[in-house]
Amino acid sequence: MGNHILGTKLITQIGILVHDIEKTSEAYAQFFGVEKPEWSSTDELDKAQTEYKGKRTEARAKLAFFDMGSLQLELIEPDHNPSTWRESLDKNGEGPHHVAFVVEGMKEKIAVLERNQMPLLQTAEYSGGRYAYVDTLRDLKVIIELLENDEK
Amino acid sequence: MGNHILGTKLITQIGILVHDIEKTSEAYAQFFGVEKPEWSSTDELDKAQTEYKGKRTEARAKLAFFDMGSLQLELIEPDHNPSTWRESLDKNGEGPHHVAFVVEGMKEKIAVLERNQMPLLQTAEYSGGRYAYVDTLRDLKVIIELLENDEK
């Protein structure tokens, strides 16, 4: 696989799937003594260009972020369209979905991962960058998310 | 629940359950281009004083640690005695088990958590400190681990 394929081992985010983002955001806010963040929605298909397992999907999710010191904790409440979020939530219930890394040259990294039997699950654009979820479950026992941010 | 019950929101560790610590350690080492760490074993009952759901248990686990920049990633291969590790692995398969926080005054914090319907799952001693797993699944959708280190 070559050394250090991602170019980083810094986990920047843990993503947690939830059924009710309002309720779980409130629980986190109370537990950690912080203000409850407002959730935001991922962009609609035209803007996000979301693809899941190679097909365009209308899937969107509500997201809420907590700054946990060393990293960001992301709560994710997906809608019922096909997505890695919905698939994992239906299969495994609420709980951790991915750990995320900020990378450069995402396209090339995805190609290397796919050559190593780590299939691309889902991609989309967001303001200022894009993400890719990769199925590294067989080897790493967790899904990873690559985040690539445009230069400012 | 009162503000900031743990006294911290710094996640210091993610624990991941695995069936074969040798194999998954090798996969992580290759993936991140680091040396494969030797696994170590948790202490035996006499030293660890391990309790699971209020009862002493012979349960032990093999542990391997990776420094992921912002936090530590811990791979856990439990034996077949009763433990939160074995229960989660049997129920949910391989994958994330807990996120950990270093706290002070663990005993008092456990008492407050229990009063808030967050039951203590498992405790034990290790060289230089002790841990407690707390069932925060209902509210936080993940088990938390409290780590208390003795002063040096």
PDB file of C-alpha atoms in Angstrom:
ATOM      1  CA  MET A   1       0.000   0.000   0.000  1.00  0.00           C
ATOM      2  CA  GLY A   2       2.951   2.328   0.405  1.00  0.00           C
ATOM      3  CA  ASN A   3       3.678   4.344   3.443  1.00  0.00           C
ATOM      4  CA  HIS A   4       1.266   6.830   4.826  1.00  0.00           C
ATOM      5  CA  ILE A   5      -1.230   6.747   2.034  1.00  0.00           C
ATOM      6  CA  LEU A   6      -3.399   9.512   3.419  1.00  0.00           C
ATOM      7  CA  GLY A   7      -0.410  11.769   4.110  1.00  0.00           C
ATOM      8  CA  THR A   8      -1.760  12.207   7.626  1.00  0.00           C
ATOM      9  CA  LYS A   9      -2.793  10.227  10.681  1.00  0.00           C
ATOM     10  CA  LEU A  10      -4.513  13.132  12.387  1.00  0.00           C
ATOM     11  CA  ILE A  11      -8.129  12.257  13.147  1.00  0.00           C
ATOM     12  CA  THR A  12     -10.031  15.511  12.804  1.00  0.00           C
ATOM     13  CA  GLN A  13     -13.572  14.275  13.324  1.00  0.00           C
ATOM     14  CA  ILE A  14     -15.712  11.449  14.655  1.00  0.00           C
ATOM     15  CA  GLY A  15     -19.131  11.124  13.013  1.00  0.00           C
ATOM     16  CA  ILE A  16     -22.035   9.679  15.013  1.00  0.00           C
ATOM     17  CA  LEU A  17     -25.355   8.622  13.489  1.00  0.00           C
ATOM     18  CA  VAL A  18     -28.497   9.578  15.366  1.00  0.00           C
ATOM     19  CA  HIS A  19     -32.257   9.310  14.855  1.00  0.00           C
ATOM     20  CA  ASP A  20     -33.096  12.672  16.385  1.00  0.00           C
ATOM     21  CA  ILE A  21     -30.463  15.371  16.079  1.00  0.00           C
ATOM     22  CA  GLU A  22     -32.352  17.844  18.279  1.00  0.00           C
ATOM     23  CA  LYS A  23     -32.579  15.412  21.163  1.00  0.00           C
ATOM     24  CA  THR A  24     -29.020  14.131  20.955  1.00  0.00           C
ATOM     25  CA  SER A  25     -27.561  17.624  20.459  1.00  0.00           C
ATOM     26  CA  GLU A  26     -29.366  18.671  23.606  1.00  0.00           C
ATOM     27  CA  ALA A  27     -27.977  15.653  25.490  1.00  0.00           C
ATOM     28  CA  TYR A  28     -24.406  16.413  24.364  1.00  0.00           C
ATOM     29  CA  ALA A  29     -24.771  20.093  25.199  1.00  0.00           C
ATOM     30  CA  GLN A  30     -25.997  19.265  28.706  1.00  0.00           C
ATOM     31  CA  PHE A  31     -23.425  16.563  29.269  1.00  0.00           C
ATOM     32  CA  PHE A  32     -20.449  18.694  28.286  1.00  0.00           C
ATOM     33  CA  GLY A  33     -21.797  21.994  29.571  1.00  0.00           C
ATOM     34  CA  VAL A  34     -21.746  23.743  26.211  1.00  0.00           C
ATOM     35  CA  GLU A  35     -24.329  25.588  24.173  1.00  0.00           C
ATOM     36  CA  LYS A  36     -26.482  23.466  21.901  1.00  0.00           C
ATOM     37  CA  PRO A  37     -25.356  24.161  18.331  1.00  0.00           C
ATOM     38  CA  GLU A  38     -27.929  24.750  15.604  1.00  0.00           C
ATOM     39  CA  TRP A  39     -28.029  21.884  13.133  1.00  0.00           C
ATOM     40  CA  SER A  40     -27.450  22.597   9.454  1.00  0.00           C
ATOM     41  CA  SER A  41     -28.480  20.581   6.434  1.00  0.00           C
ATOM     42  CA  THR A  42     -26.217  19.184   3.744  1.00  0.00           C
ATOM     43  CA  ASP A  43     -26.825  20.807   0.346  1.00  0.00           C
ATOM     44  CA  GLU A  44     -29.427  19.581  -2.107  1.00  0.00           C
ATOM     45  CA  LEU A  45     -28.393  17.315  -4.947  1.00  0.00           C
ATOM     46  CA  ASP A  46     -27.846  20.021  -7.572  1.00  0.00           C
ATOM     47  CA  LYS A  47     -25.264  21.710  -5.421  1.00  0.00           C
ATOM     48  CA  ALA A  48     -23.849  18.759  -3.473  1.00  0.00           C
ATOM     49  CA  GLN A  49     -23.646  16.359  -6.443  1.00  0.00           C
ATOM     50  CA  THR A  50     -24.007  13.545  -3.934  1.00  0.00           C
ATOM     51  CA  GLU A  51     -23.160  10.069  -5.178  1.00  0.00           C
ATOM     52  CA  TYR A  52     -23.643   6.868  -3.202  1.00  0.00           C
ATOM     53  CA  LYS A  53     -22.136   3.669  -4.589  1.00  0.00           C
ATOM     54  CA  GLY A  54     -21.687   5.322  -7.975  1.00  0.00           C
ATOM     55  CA  LYS A  55     -25.240   6.637  -8.329  1.00  0.00           C
ATOM     56  CA  ARG A  56     -26.605  10.118  -7.772  1.00  0.00           C
ATOM     57  CA  THR A  57     -28.775  10.295  -4.684  1.00  0.00           C
ATOM     58  CA  GLU A  58     -31.151  12.842  -3.243  1.00  0.00           C
ATOM     59  CA  ALA A  59     -29.909  11.892   0.245  1.00  0.00           C
ATOM     60  CA  ARG A  60     -29.326  14.709   2.693  1.00  0.00           C
ATOM     61  CA  ALA A  61     -28.542  14.848   6.381  1.00  0.00           C
ATOM     62  CA  LYS A  62     -28.871  17.205   9.311  1.00  0.00           C
ATOM     63  CA  LEU A  63     -25.487  17.881  10.902  1.00  0.00           C
ATOM     64  CA  ALA A  64     -24.467  19.333  14.267  1.00  0.00           C
ATOM     65  CA  PHE A  65     -20.878  19.898  15.349  1.00  0.00           C
ATOM     66  CA  PHE A  66     -19.246  19.910  18.775  1.00  0.00           C
ATOM     67  CA  ASP A  67     -15.684  21.035  19.369  1.00  0.00           C
ATOM     68  CA  MET A  68     -14.192  18.354  21.606  1.00  0.00           C
ATOM     69  CA  GLY A  69     -10.789  19.901  22.063  1.00  0.00           C
ATOM     70  CA  SER A  70      -8.641  17.605  20.004  1.00  0.00           C
ATOM     71  CA  LEU A  71     -11.238  16.988  17.350  1.00  0.00           C
ATOM     72  CA  GLN A  72     -14.741  17.650  16.146  1.00  0.00           C
ATOM     73  CA  LEU A  73     -17.687  15.463  17.020  1.00  0.00           C
ATOM     74  CA  GLU A  74     -20.319  15.433  14.262  1.00  0.00           C
ATOM     75  CA  LEU A  75     -23.879  14.274  14.855  1.00  0.00           C
ATOM     76  CA  ILE A  76     -25.615  13.081  11.676  1.00  0.00           C
ATOM     77  CA  GLU A  77     -29.342  12.543  11.180  1.00  0.00           C
ATOM     78  CA  PRO A  78     -29.822  11.232   7.651  1.00  0.00           C
ATOM     79  CA  ASP A  79     -33.025  11.321   5.625  1.00  0.00           C
ATOM     80  CA  HIS A  80     -34.452   8.132   4.113  1.00  0.00           C
ATOM     81  CA  ASN A  81     -32.821   8.337   0.697  1.00  0.00           C
ATOM     82  CA  PRO A  82     -29.961   5.913  -0.058  1.00  0.00           C
ATOM     83  CA  SER A  83     -26.701   6.899   1.623  1.00  0.00           C
ATOM     84  CA  THR A  84     -23.928   5.369   3.696  1.00  0.00           C
ATOM     85  CA  TRP A  85     -25.489   7.184   6.659  1.00  0.00           C
ATOM     86  CA  ARG A  86     -28.923   5.599   6.183  1.00  0.00           C
ATOM     87  CA  GLU A  87     -27.478   2.180   5.418  1.00  0.00           C
ATOM     88  CA  SER A  88     -25.326   2.180   8.572  1.00  0.00           C
ATOM     89  CA  LEU A  89     -28.108   3.571  10.753  1.00  0.00           C
ATOM     90  CA  ASP A  90     -30.563   0.935   9.520  1.00  0.00           C
ATOM     91  CA  LYS A  91     -28.007  -1.854   9.898  1.00  0.00           C
ATOM     92  CA  ASN A  92     -26.187  -0.933  13.115  1.00  0.00           C
ATOM     93  CA  GLY A  93     -28.406   1.587  14.856  1.00  0.00           C
ATOM     94  CA  GLU A  94     -27.211   4.820  16.375  1.00  0.00           C
ATOM     95  CA  GLY A  95     -23.510   5.230  17.074  1.00  0.00           C
ATOM     96  CA  PRO A  96     -20.152   5.950  15.464  1.00  0.00           C
ATOM     97  CA  HIS A  97     -20.142   6.018  11.648  1.00  0.00           C
ATOM     98  CA  HIS A  98     -16.705   7.281  10.615  1.00  0.00           C
ATOM     99  CA  VAL A  99     -13.431   8.929  11.552  1.00  0.00           C
ATOM    100  CA  ALA A 100     -12.277  11.740   9.275  1.00  0.00           C
ATOM    101  CA  PHE A 101      -8.941  12.950   7.946  1.00  0.00           C
ATOM    102  CA  VAL A 102      -8.146  16.138   6.026  1.00  0.00           C
ATOM    103  CA  VAL A 103      -6.190  15.203   2.908  1.00  0.00           C
ATOM    104  CA  GLU A 104      -4.733  16.773  -0.214  1.00  0.00           C
ATOM    105  CA  GLY A 105      -5.122  15.220  -3.653  1.00  0.00           C
ATOM    106  CA  MET A 106      -8.280  13.343  -2.743  1.00  0.00           C
ATOM    107  CA  LYS A 107      -8.902  11.921  -6.224  1.00  0.00           C
ATOM    108  CA  GLU A 108      -5.527  10.170  -6.343  1.00  0.00           C
ATOM    109  CA  LYS A 109      -5.907   8.901  -2.800  1.00  0.00           C
ATOM    110  CA  ILE A 110      -9.315   7.407  -3.607  1.00  0.00           C
ATOM    111  CA  ALA A 111      -7.794   5.647  -6.624  1.00  0.00           C
ATOM    112  CA  VAL A 112      -5.047   4.088  -4.495  1.00  0.00           C
ATOM    113  CA  LEU A 113      -7.541   3.026  -1.840  1.00  0.00           C
ATOM    114  CA  GLU A 114      -9.796   1.412  -4.437  1.00  0.00           C
ATOM    115  CA  ARG A 115      -6.854  -0.525  -5.855  1.00  0.00           C
ATOM    116  CA  ASN A 116      -6.405  -1.878  -2.322  1.00  0.00           C
ATOM    117  CA  GLN A 117      -9.946  -3.214  -1.981  1.00  0.00           C
ATOM    118  CA  MET A 118     -11.147  -0.180  -0.074  1.00  0.00           C
ATOM    119  CA  PRO A 119     -14.177   0.862  -2.135  1.00  0.00           C
ATOM    120  CA  LEU A 120     -15.482   4.374  -2.431  1.00  0.00           C
ATOM    121  CA  LEU A 121     -18.880   4.636  -0.732  1.00  0.00           C
ATOM    122  CA  GLN A 122     -20.107   8.187  -1.090  1.00  0.00           C
ATOM    123  CA  THR A 123     -18.916  11.571  -2.290  1.00  0.00           C
ATOM    124  CA  ALA A 124     -20.288  15.095  -2.322  1.00  0.00           C
ATOM    125  CA  GLU A 125     -19.337  18.728  -2.497  1.00  0.00           C
ATOM    126  CA  TYR A 126     -19.839  21.295   0.238  1.00  0.00           C
ATOM    127  CA  SER A 127     -19.046  24.985   0.411  1.00  0.00           C
ATOM    128  CA  GLY A 128     -15.276  25.171   0.278  1.00  0.00           C
ATOM    129  CA  GLY A 129     -14.497  21.533  -0.308  1.00  0.00           C
ATOM    130  CA  ARG A 130     -15.633  17.966  -0.729  1.00  0.00           C
ATOM    131  CA  TYR A 131     -15.802  14.691   1.150  1.00  0.00           C
ATOM    132  CA  ALA A 132     -15.439  11.022   0.355  1.00  0.00           C
ATOM    133  CA  TYR A 133     -16.423   8.089   2.532  1.00  0.00           C
ATOM    134  CA  VAL A 134     -14.335   4.983   1.924  1.00  0.00           C
ATOM    135  CA  ASP A 135     -15.221   1.460   3.051  1.00  0.00           C
ATOM    136  CA  THR A 136     -12.172   0.496   5.108  1.00  0.00           C
ATOM    137  CA  LEU A 137     -14.246  -1.770   7.354  1.00  0.00           C
ATOM    138  CA  ARG A 138     -12.499  -4.991   6.357  1.00  0.00           C
ATOM    139  CA  ASP A 139      -9.050  -3.724   7.379  1.00  0.00           C
ATOM    140  CA  LEU A 140      -9.602  -0.865   9.827  1.00  0.00           C
ATOM    141  CA  LYS A 141     -13.016  -1.843  11.294  1.00  0.00           C
ATOM    142  CA  VAL A 142     -14.317   1.664  10.727  1.00  0.00           C
ATOM    143  CA  ILE A 143     -15.360   3.774   7.733  1.00  0.00           C
ATOM    144  CA  ILE A 144     -13.013   6.654   6.982  1.00  0.00           C
ATOM    145  CA  GLU A 145     -13.945  10.015   5.561  1.00  0.00           C
ATOM    146  CA  LEU A 146     -11.540  12.057   3.495  1.00  0.00           C
ATOM    147  CA  LEU A 147     -12.040  15.811   3.595  1.00  0.00           C
ATOM    148  CA  GLU A 148     -10.447  18.048   0.980  1.00  0.00           C
ATOM    149  CA  ASN A 149     -10.707  21.774   1.447  1.00  0.00           C
ATOM    150  CA  ASP A 150     -10.175  24.297  -1.344  1.00  0.00           C
ATOM    151  CA  GLU A 151      -7.377  26.760  -0.872  1.00  0.00           C
ATOM    152  CA  LYS A 152      -8.583  30.083   0.376  1.00  0.00           C
TER     153      LYS A 152
ATOM    154  CA  MET B   1     -26.851  17.305  35.346  1.00  0.00           C
ATOM    155  CA  GLY B   2     -24.834  20.439  35.995  1.00  0.00           C
ATOM    156  CA  ASN B   3     -22.309  21.920  33.680  1.00  0.00           C
ATOM    157  CA  HIS B   4     -19.369  20.050  32.417  1.00  0.00           C
ATOM    158  CA  ILE B   5     -19.744  16.990  34.554  1.00  0.00           C
ATOM    159  CA  LEU B   6     -16.538  15.352  33.411  1.00  0.00           C
ATOM    160  CA  GLY B   7     -14.526  18.550  33.862  1.00  0.00           C
ATOM    161  CA  THR B   8     -13.234  18.034  30.321  1.00  0.00           C
ATOM    162  CA  LYS B   9     -14.436  17.571  26.783  1.00  0.00           C
ATOM    163  CA  LEU B  10     -11.078  16.473  25.421  1.00  0.00           C
ATOM    164  CA  ILE B  11     -11.393  13.048  23.788  1.00  0.00           C
ATOM    165  CA  THR B  12      -8.067  11.326  24.437  1.00  0.00           C
ATOM    166  CA  GLN B  13      -8.792   7.929  22.958  1.00  0.00           C
ATOM    167  CA  ILE B  14     -11.056   5.943  20.644  1.00  0.00           C
ATOM    168  CA  GLY B  15     -11.332   2.236  21.452  1.00  0.00           C
ATOM    169  CA  ILE B  16     -12.026  -0.240  18.641  1.00  0.00           C
ATOM    170  CA  LEU B  17     -12.990  -3.870  19.195  1.00  0.00           C
ATOM    171  CA  VAL B  18     -11.340  -6.458  16.983  1.00  0.00           C
ATOM    172  CA  HIS B  19     -11.304 -10.244  16.665  1.00  0.00           C
ATOM    173  CA  ASP B  20      -7.617 -10.527  15.781  1.00  0.00           C
ATOM    174  CA  ILE B  21      -5.340  -7.868  17.187  1.00  0.00           C
ATOM    175  CA  GLU B  22      -2.278  -9.058  15.259  1.00  0.00           C
ATOM    176  CA  LYS B  23      -4.048  -8.811  11.933  1.00  0.00           C
ATOM    177  CA  THR B  24      -5.727  -5.469  12.554  1.00  0.00           C
ATOM    178  CA  SER B  25      -2.599  -3.935  14.090  1.00  0.00           C
ATOM    179  CA  GLU B  26      -0.734  -4.931  10.940  1.00  0.00           C
ATOM    180  CA  ALA B  27      -3.449  -3.368   8.770  1.00  0.00           C
ATOM    181  CA  TYR B  28      -3.326  -0.078  10.719  1.00  0.00           C
ATOM    182  CA  ALA B  29       0.475  -0.020  10.649  1.00  0.00           C
ATOM    183  CA  GLN B  30       0.500  -0.509   6.889  1.00  0.00           C
ATOM    184  CA  PHE B  31      -2.300   1.942   6.268  1.00  0.00           C
ATOM    185  CA  PHE B  32      -0.742   4.761   8.268  1.00  0.00           C
ATOM    186  CA  GLY B  33       2.881   3.920   7.493  1.00  0.00           C
ATOM    187  CA  VAL B  34       3.906   3.381  11.089  1.00  0.00           C
ATOM    188  CA  GLU B  35       5.559   0.534  12.912  1.00  0.00           C
ATOM    189  CA  LYS B  36       3.275  -2.197  14.208  1.00  0.00           C
ATOM    190  CA  PRO B  37       3.108  -1.839  17.995  1.00  0.00           C
ATOM    191  CA  GLU B  38       3.424  -4.898  20.210  1.00  0.00           C
ATOM    192  CA  TRP B  39       0.151  -5.690  21.930  1.00  0.00           C
ATOM    193  CA  SER B  40       0.036  -5.915  25.700  1.00  0.00           C
ATOM    194  CA  SER B  41      -2.420  -7.693  27.942  1.00  0.00           C
ATOM    195  CA  THR B  42      -4.556  -6.169  30.658  1.00  0.00           C
ATOM    196  CA  ASP B  43      -3.596  -7.415  34.133  1.00  0.00           C
ATOM    197  CA  GLU B  44      -5.024 -10.554  35.663  1.00  0.00           C
ATOM    198  CA  LEU B  45      -7.902 -10.323  38.111  1.00  0.00           C
ATOM    199  CA  ASP B  46      -5.858 -10.183  41.334  1.00  0.00           C
ATOM    200  CA  LYS B  47      -4.042  -7.080  40.156  1.00  0.00           C
ATOM    201  CA  ALA B  48      -6.682  -5.480  37.924  1.00  0.00           C
ATOM    202  CA  GLN B  49      -9.633  -6.075  40.270  1.00  0.00           C
ATOM    203  CA  THR B  50     -11.837  -6.056  37.199  1.00  0.00           C
ATOM    204  CA  GLU B  51     -15.579  -5.726  37.773  1.00  0.00           C
ATOM    205  CA  TYR B  52     -18.236  -5.974  35.100  1.00  0.00           C
ATOM    206  CA  LYS B  53     -21.793  -4.999  36.021  1.00  0.00           C
ATOM    207  CA  GLY B  54     -20.918  -5.195  39.704  1.00  0.00           C
ATOM    208  CA  LYS B  55     -19.321  -8.647  39.626  1.00  0.00           C
ATOM    209  CA  ARG B  56     -15.675  -9.637  39.586  1.00  0.00           C
ATOM    210  CA  THR B  57     -14.647 -11.077  36.238  1.00  0.00           C
ATOM    211  CA  GLU B  58     -11.596 -12.909  34.937  1.00  0.00           C
ATOM    212  CA  ALA B  59     -11.968 -11.002  31.657  1.00  0.00           C
ATOM    213  CA  ARG B  60      -8.802  -9.710  30.058  1.00  0.00           C
ATOM    214  CA  ALA B  61      -8.019  -8.142  26.707  1.00  0.00           C
ATOM    215  CA  LYS B  62      -5.101  -7.661  24.375  1.00  0.00           C
ATOM    216  CA  LEU B  63      -4.488  -3.982  23.685  1.00  0.00           C
ATOM    217  CA  ALA B  64      -2.512  -2.166  20.991  1.00  0.00           C
ATOM    218  CA  PHE B  65      -2.128   1.598  20.795  1.00  0.00           C
ATOM    219  CA  PHE B  66      -1.605   3.935  17.854  1.00  0.00           C
ATOM    220  CA  ASP B  67      -0.764   7.603  18.266  1.00  0.00           C
ATOM    221  CA  MET B  68      -3.097   9.385  15.838  1.00  0.00           C
ATOM    222  CA  GLY B  69      -1.860  12.897  16.409  1.00  0.00           C
ATOM    223  CA  SER B  70      -4.721  14.395  18.311  1.00  0.00           C
ATOM    224  CA  LEU B  71      -5.583  11.232  20.185  1.00  0.00           C
ATOM    225  CA  GLN B  72      -4.800   7.594  20.757  1.00  0.00           C
ATOM    226  CA  LEU B  73      -6.460   4.800  18.877  1.00  0.00           C
ATOM    227  CA  GLU B  74      -6.760   1.640  20.965  1.00  0.00           C
ATOM    228  CA  LEU B  75      -7.380  -1.769  19.435  1.00  0.00           C
ATOM    229  CA  ILE B  76      -8.990  -4.229  21.848  1.00  0.00           C
ATOM    230  CA  GLU B  77      -9.215  -8.008  21.464  1.00  0.00           C
ATOM    231  CA  PRO B  78     -11.146  -9.327  24.466  1.00  0.00           C
ATOM    232  CA  ASP B  79     -11.108 -12.892  25.757  1.00  0.00           C
ATOM    233  CA  HIS B  80     -14.369 -14.803  26.220  1.00  0.00           C
ATOM    234  CA  ASN B  81     -15.032 -13.952  29.877  1.00  0.00           C
ATOM    235  CA  PRO B  82     -17.845 -11.499  30.620  1.00  0.00           C
ATOM    236  CA  SER B  83     -16.903  -7.875  29.889  1.00  0.00           C
ATOM    237  CA  THR B  84     -18.264  -4.831  28.114  1.00  0.00           C
ATOM    238  CA  TRP B  85     -15.738  -5.577  25.382  1.00  0.00           C
ATOM    239  CA  ARG B  86     -16.984  -9.139  24.817  1.00  0.00           C
ATOM    240  CA  GLU B  87     -20.646  -8.113  25.066  1.00  0.00           C
ATOM    241  CA  SER B  88     -20.247  -5.336  22.491  1.00  0.00           C
ATOM    242  CA  LEU B  89     -18.148  -7.466  20.158  1.00  0.00           C
ATOM    243  CA  ASP B  90     -20.701 -10.294  20.258  1.00  0.00           C
ATOM    244  CA  LYS B  91     -23.608  -7.903  19.808  1.00  0.00           C
ATOM    245  CA  ASN B  92     -22.279  -5.382  17.309  1.00  0.00           C
ATOM    246  CA  GLY B  93     -19.226  -6.991  15.757  1.00  0.00           C
ATOM    247  CA  GLU B  94     -15.909  -5.270  15.247  1.00  0.00           C
ATOM    248  CA  GLY B  95     -15.765  -1.494  15.403  1.00  0.00           C
ATOM    249  CA  PRO B  96     -15.771   1.461  17.783  1.00  0.00           C
ATOM    250  CA  HIS B  97     -16.460   0.622  21.440  1.00  0.00           C
ATOM    251  CA  HIS B  98     -15.814   3.843  23.385  1.00  0.00           C
ATOM    252  CA  VAL B  99     -14.376   7.321  23.517  1.00  0.00           C
ATOM    253  CA  ALA B 100     -12.217   8.132  26.529  1.00  0.00           C
ATOM    254  CA  PHE B 101     -11.673  11.161  28.746  1.00  0.00           C
ATOM    255  CA  VAL B 102      -9.043  11.728  31.434  1.00  0.00           C
ATOM    256  CA  VAL B 103     -10.793  12.891  34.608  1.00  0.00           C
ATOM    257  CA  GLU B 104     -10.048  13.718  38.216  1.00  0.00           C
ATOM    258  CA  GLY B 105     -12.201  12.472  41.080  1.00  0.00           C
ATOM    259  CA  MET B 106     -13.513   9.494  39.168  1.00  0.00           C
ATOM    260  CA  LYS B 107     -15.534   8.034  42.027  1.00  0.00           C
ATOM    261  CA  GLU B 108     -17.620  11.199  42.459  1.00  0.00           C
ATOM    262  CA  LYS B 109     -18.094  11.517  38.720  1.00  0.00           C
ATOM    263  CA  ILE B 110     -19.346   7.937  38.473  1.00  0.00           C
ATOM    264  CA  ALA B 111     -21.831   8.640  41.282  1.00  0.00           C
ATOM    265  CA  VAL B 112     -23.220  11.675  39.459  1.00  0.00           C
ATOM    266  CA  LEU B 113     -23.457   9.763  36.189  1.00  0.00           C
ATOM    267  CA  GLU B 114     -25.295   6.897  37.863  1.00  0.00           C
ATOM    268  CA  ARG B 115     -27.787   9.326  39.380  1.00  0.00           C
ATOM    269  CA  ASN B 116     -28.450  10.460  35.807  1.00  0.00           C
ATOM    270  CA  GLN B 117     -29.300   6.979  34.487  1.00  0.00           C
ATOM    271  CA  MET B 118     -25.831   6.441  33.075  1.00  0.00           C
ATOM    272  CA  PRO B 119     -24.898   3.099  34.665  1.00  0.00           C
ATOM    273  CA  LEU B 120     -21.379   2.007  35.452  1.00  0.00           C
ATOM    274  CA  LEU B 121     -20.425  -0.914  33.216  1.00  0.00           C
ATOM    275  CA  GLN B 122     -16.916  -1.972  34.086  1.00  0.00           C
ATOM    276  CA  THR B 123     -13.970  -0.865  36.216  1.00  0.00           C
ATOM    277  CA  ALA B 124     -10.409  -1.993  36.744  1.00  0.00           C
ATOM    278  CA  GLU B 125      -7.009  -0.871  37.898  1.00  0.00           C
ATOM    279  CA  TYR B 126      -3.919  -0.615  35.740  1.00  0.00           C
ATOM    280  CA  SER B 127      -0.353   0.440  36.541  1.00  0.00           C
ATOM    281  CA  GLY B 128      -0.605   4.100  37.472  1.00  0.00           C
ATOM    282  CA  GLY B 129      -4.352   4.492  37.391  1.00  0.00           C
ATOM    283  CA  ARG B 130      -7.771   3.088  36.770  1.00  0.00           C
ATOM    284  CA  TYR B 131     -10.597   3.117  34.235  1.00  0.00           C
ATOM    285  CA  ALA B 132     -14.371   3.064  34.269  1.00  0.00           C
ATOM    286  CA  TYR B 133     -16.687   2.393  31.353  1.00  0.00           C
ATOM    287  CA  VAL B 134     -20.051   4.101  31.656  1.00  0.00           C
ATOM    288  CA  ASP B 135     -23.160   3.275  29.639  1.00  0.00           C
ATOM    289  CA  THR B 136     -24.008   6.613  28.056  1.00  0.00           C
ATOM    290  CA  LEU B 137     -25.544   4.957  25.008  1.00  0.00           C
ATOM    291  CA  ARG B 138     -29.059   6.229  25.598  1.00  0.00           C
ATOM    292  CA  ASP B 139     -28.001   9.867  25.595  1.00  0.00           C
ATOM    293  CA  LEU B 140     -24.669  10.055  23.783  1.00  0.00           C
ATOM    294  CA  LYS B 141     -24.972   6.989  21.484  1.00  0.00           C
ATOM    295  CA  VAL B 142     -21.525   5.836  22.533  1.00  0.00           C
ATOM    296  CA  ILE B 143     -19.955   4.295  25.648  1.00  0.00           C
ATOM    297  CA  ILE B 144     -17.554   6.596  27.453  1.00  0.00           C
ATOM    298  CA  GLU B 145     -14.460   5.589  29.362  1.00  0.00           C
ATOM    299  CA  LEU B 146     -13.148   7.604  32.281  1.00  0.00           C
ATOM    300  CA  LEU B 147      -9.415   7.390  32.902  1.00  0.00           C
ATOM    301  CA  GLU B 148      -7.932   8.499  36.201  1.00  0.00           C
ATOM    302  CA  ASN B 149      -4.169   8.585  36.520  1.00  0.00           C
ATOM    303  CA  ASP B 150      -2.353   8.681  39.843  1.00  0.00           C
ATOM    304  CA  GLU B 151      -0.144  11.655  40.482  1.00  0.00           C
ATOM    305  CA  LYS B 152       3.461  10.990  39.710  1.00  0.00           C
TER     306      LYS B 152
END
